[in-house]
Short mmCIF file of C-alpha atoms in Angstrom, two decimals:
data_model
loop_
_atom_site.label_atom_id
_atom_site.label_comp_id
_atom_site.label_asym_id
_atom_site.label_seq_id
_atom_site.Cartn_x
_atom_site.Cartn_y
_atom_site.Cartn_z
CA MET A 3 183.93 -287.90 -53.86
CA GLU A 4 185.29 -290.70 -56.01
CA VAL A 5 188.77 -290.78 -57.51
CA TYR A 6 190.21 -293.15 -60.10
CA ILE A 7 193.34 -293.26 -62.22
CA PRO A 8 192.12 -294.89 -65.42
CA SER A 9 195.29 -294.41 -67.46
CA PHE A 10 198.82 -293.11 -67.77
CA ARG A 11 201.03 -292.05 -70.65
CA HIS A 12 204.69 -291.42 -71.31
CA GLU A 13 205.85 -287.87 -72.06
CA ASP A 14 209.10 -287.07 -73.80
CA SER A 15 210.98 -283.94 -72.84
CA ASP A 16 213.92 -282.08 -74.37
CA LEU A 17 215.13 -280.85 -70.97
CA GLU A 18 215.05 -284.17 -69.12
CA ARG A 19 214.52 -287.82 -69.80
CA GLY A 20 210.90 -288.84 -70.33
CA TYR A 21 208.38 -289.14 -67.53
CA THR A 22 204.98 -290.69 -66.87
CA VAL A 23 201.78 -288.65 -66.49
CA PHE A 24 198.86 -290.20 -64.61
CA LYS A 25 195.32 -289.21 -65.61
CA ILE A 26 193.14 -288.78 -62.51
CA GLU A 27 189.36 -288.92 -62.85
CA VAL A 28 187.52 -287.01 -60.12
CA LEU A 29 183.78 -287.51 -59.63
CA MET A 30 182.14 -285.14 -57.18
CA ASN A 31 178.48 -284.13 -56.84
CA GLY A 32 177.64 -285.78 -60.15
CA ARG A 33 180.34 -283.91 -62.05
CA LYS A 34 183.45 -285.46 -63.53
CA HIS A 35 186.72 -283.82 -64.43
CA PHE A 36 190.25 -285.01 -65.16
CA VAL A 37 193.60 -283.90 -63.77
CA GLU A 38 197.00 -285.04 -64.98
CA LYS A 39 199.87 -285.39 -62.49
CA ARG A 40 203.39 -286.74 -62.48
CA TYR A 41 204.60 -289.05 -59.72
CA SER A 42 206.76 -286.23 -58.33
CA GLU A 43 203.58 -284.23 -57.72
CA PHE A 44 202.03 -287.17 -55.83
CA HIS A 45 205.20 -287.44 -53.76
CA ALA A 46 205.16 -283.70 -52.94
CA LEU A 47 201.50 -283.98 -51.91
CA HIS A 48 202.31 -286.97 -49.70
CA LYS A 49 205.11 -285.11 -47.91
CA LYS A 50 202.79 -282.19 -47.15
CA LEU A 51 199.84 -284.37 -46.12
CA LYS A 52 202.00 -286.35 -43.67
CA LYS A 53 202.41 -283.17 -41.62
CA CYS A 54 198.69 -282.77 -40.91
CA ILE A 55 196.83 -286.07 -41.39
CA LYS A 56 197.41 -289.79 -41.16
CA THR A 57 198.40 -290.89 -44.65
CA PRO A 58 198.47 -294.32 -46.25
CA GLU A 59 201.60 -295.73 -47.85
CA ILE A 60 202.52 -294.28 -51.22
CA PRO A 61 204.14 -296.44 -53.94
CA SER A 62 207.92 -296.38 -54.01
CA LYS A 63 209.58 -293.36 -55.57
CA HIS A 64 212.21 -295.48 -57.29
CA VAL A 65 211.24 -297.79 -60.13
CA ARG A 66 213.88 -300.09 -61.57
CA ASN A 67 212.44 -300.27 -65.06
CA TRP A 68 209.70 -298.49 -66.97
CA VAL A 69 207.93 -301.49 -68.49
CA PRO A 70 204.13 -301.22 -68.74
CA LYS A 71 203.55 -303.89 -66.04
CA VAL A 72 205.56 -301.90 -63.47
CA LEU A 73 203.85 -298.64 -64.43
CA GLU A 74 200.45 -300.34 -64.15
CA GLN A 75 201.34 -301.42 -60.59
CA ARG A 76 202.33 -297.82 -59.79
CA ARG A 77 199.04 -296.57 -61.30
CA GLN A 78 197.06 -298.98 -59.12
CA GLY A 79 199.10 -298.01 -56.06
CA LEU A 80 198.53 -294.27 -56.61
CA GLU A 81 194.81 -294.85 -57.17
CA THR A 82 194.61 -296.84 -53.93
CA TYR A 83 196.56 -294.07 -52.16
CA LEU A 84 194.11 -291.34 -53.25
CA GLN A 85 191.08 -293.48 -52.37
CA ALA A 86 192.53 -294.29 -48.92
CA VAL A 87 193.11 -290.59 -48.16
CA ILE A 88 189.44 -289.93 -48.98
CA LEU A 89 188.15 -292.92 -46.96
CA GLU A 90 190.29 -292.32 -43.87
CA ASN A 91 189.55 -288.60 -43.51
CA GLU A 92 186.14 -287.20 -42.70
CA GLU A 93 187.24 -283.74 -43.84
CA LEU A 94 189.72 -283.51 -46.68
CA PRO A 95 192.60 -281.04 -46.37
CA LYS A 96 192.58 -278.02 -48.65
CA LEU A 97 195.87 -279.00 -50.25
CA PHE A 98 194.42 -282.41 -51.20
CA LEU A 99 191.43 -280.72 -52.83
CA ASP A 100 193.77 -278.28 -54.59
CA PHE A 101 195.80 -281.21 -55.92
CA LEU A 102 192.62 -282.64 -57.48
CA ASN A 103 191.45 -279.20 -58.72
CA VAL A 104 188.30 -279.45 -56.61
CA ARG A 105 186.59 -276.27 -55.50
CA HIS A 106 186.06 -276.37 -51.76
CA LEU A 107 184.28 -274.53 -49.00
CA PRO A 108 186.62 -272.24 -47.06
CA SER A 109 184.96 -273.19 -43.74
CA LEU A 110 186.49 -276.65 -43.34
CA PRO A 111 188.59 -276.70 -40.13
CA LYS A 112 191.14 -279.25 -41.40
CA ALA A 113 191.40 -277.39 -44.69
CA GLU A 114 192.66 -274.34 -42.83
CA SER A 115 195.10 -276.21 -40.59
CA CYS A 116 196.84 -278.02 -43.42
CA GLY A 117 197.64 -275.08 -45.66
CA SER A 118 197.41 -274.80 -49.38
CA PHE A 119 199.10 -276.90 -52.04
CA ASP A 120 200.07 -273.66 -53.71
CA GLU A 121 201.18 -271.43 -50.85
CA THR A 122 200.91 -268.29 -53.01
CA GLU A 123 197.19 -268.81 -53.60
CA SER A 124 195.20 -265.68 -52.81
CA GLU A 125 192.06 -265.42 -50.70
CA GLU A 126 190.15 -264.26 -53.78
CA SER A 127 190.65 -267.53 -55.67
CA SER A 128 188.74 -269.55 -53.06
CA LYS A 129 185.57 -267.45 -53.42
CA LEU A 130 182.76 -268.47 -55.72
CA SER A 131 183.17 -267.00 -59.16
CA HIS A 132 179.65 -267.47 -60.53
CA GLN A 133 176.39 -265.57 -60.21
CA PRO A 134 173.35 -267.09 -58.47
CA VAL A 135 171.17 -269.18 -60.76
CA LEU A 136 167.39 -269.35 -60.68
CA LEU A 137 166.23 -272.95 -60.54
CA PHE A 138 162.82 -274.59 -60.57
CA LEU A 139 162.68 -278.16 -59.27
CA GLY A 140 159.80 -278.85 -61.62
CA ASP A 141 157.72 -277.13 -64.26
CA PRO A 142 155.46 -274.76 -62.29
CA TYR A 143 152.77 -275.06 -64.97
CA VAL A 144 152.65 -278.85 -64.57
CA LEU A 145 152.69 -278.93 -60.75
CA PRO A 146 149.28 -279.60 -59.18
CA ALA A 147 147.78 -276.51 -57.57
CA ALA A 148 147.76 -276.65 -53.75
CA SER A 149 144.65 -274.51 -53.70
CA ASP A 150 142.35 -272.65 -56.03
CA PHE A 151 144.34 -269.43 -55.56
CA PRO A 152 147.08 -268.73 -58.14
CA ASN A 153 150.69 -268.63 -56.94
CA VAL A 154 151.42 -264.96 -57.55
CA VAL A 155 155.16 -265.32 -56.84
CA ILE A 156 155.75 -268.07 -59.40
CA GLU A 157 153.57 -266.32 -61.96
CA GLY A 158 155.44 -263.04 -61.44
CA VAL A 159 158.87 -264.66 -61.74
CA LEU A 160 157.90 -266.62 -64.84
CA HIS A 161 156.36 -263.52 -66.42
CA GLY A 162 159.52 -261.52 -65.65
CA ILE A 163 161.80 -264.17 -67.15
CA PHE A 164 159.86 -265.26 -70.22
CA PHE A 165 157.93 -262.11 -71.07
CA SER A 166 160.42 -259.39 -70.09
CA HIS A 167 160.18 -257.93 -73.60
CA LEU A 168 156.50 -257.12 -72.88
CA GLN A 169 157.36 -255.08 -69.76
CA PRO A 170 156.75 -251.32 -70.01
CA ARG A 171 159.99 -249.41 -70.25
#
């Protein structure tokens, strides 16, 4: 898993003074997605992670001024923080994966011991939500034949998929 924070932006709010949102890029198993988090969410994650794993230092909560140079330093610090958590832990806690919106396997021991980022999360939400997919690693018609006998299984599957309209009903 690779994590970067390529950018940040300022958000204005009617209810409170403005705040900064950090855009997190998560690359895992060849797939990339983005998550946006405020510093307060990083701080809450840090407080929970400290209870179950060794955590690196997180950038200071208090910033004297909101000039771009200071925010860029905070961005770099938060990026380094996330990368250090990944490097220093063989198994990532469930709440860390939840923070990054990464689907995870429910069988990770540390994931169970650390709890969930959202304590109200149900058991159902951690199960796979997709149907199995049929996948060929190569085109079966192009693959060299291992013998002179036809592969009845591949031919049957291909016939069922591509010529199902010809099947007797």
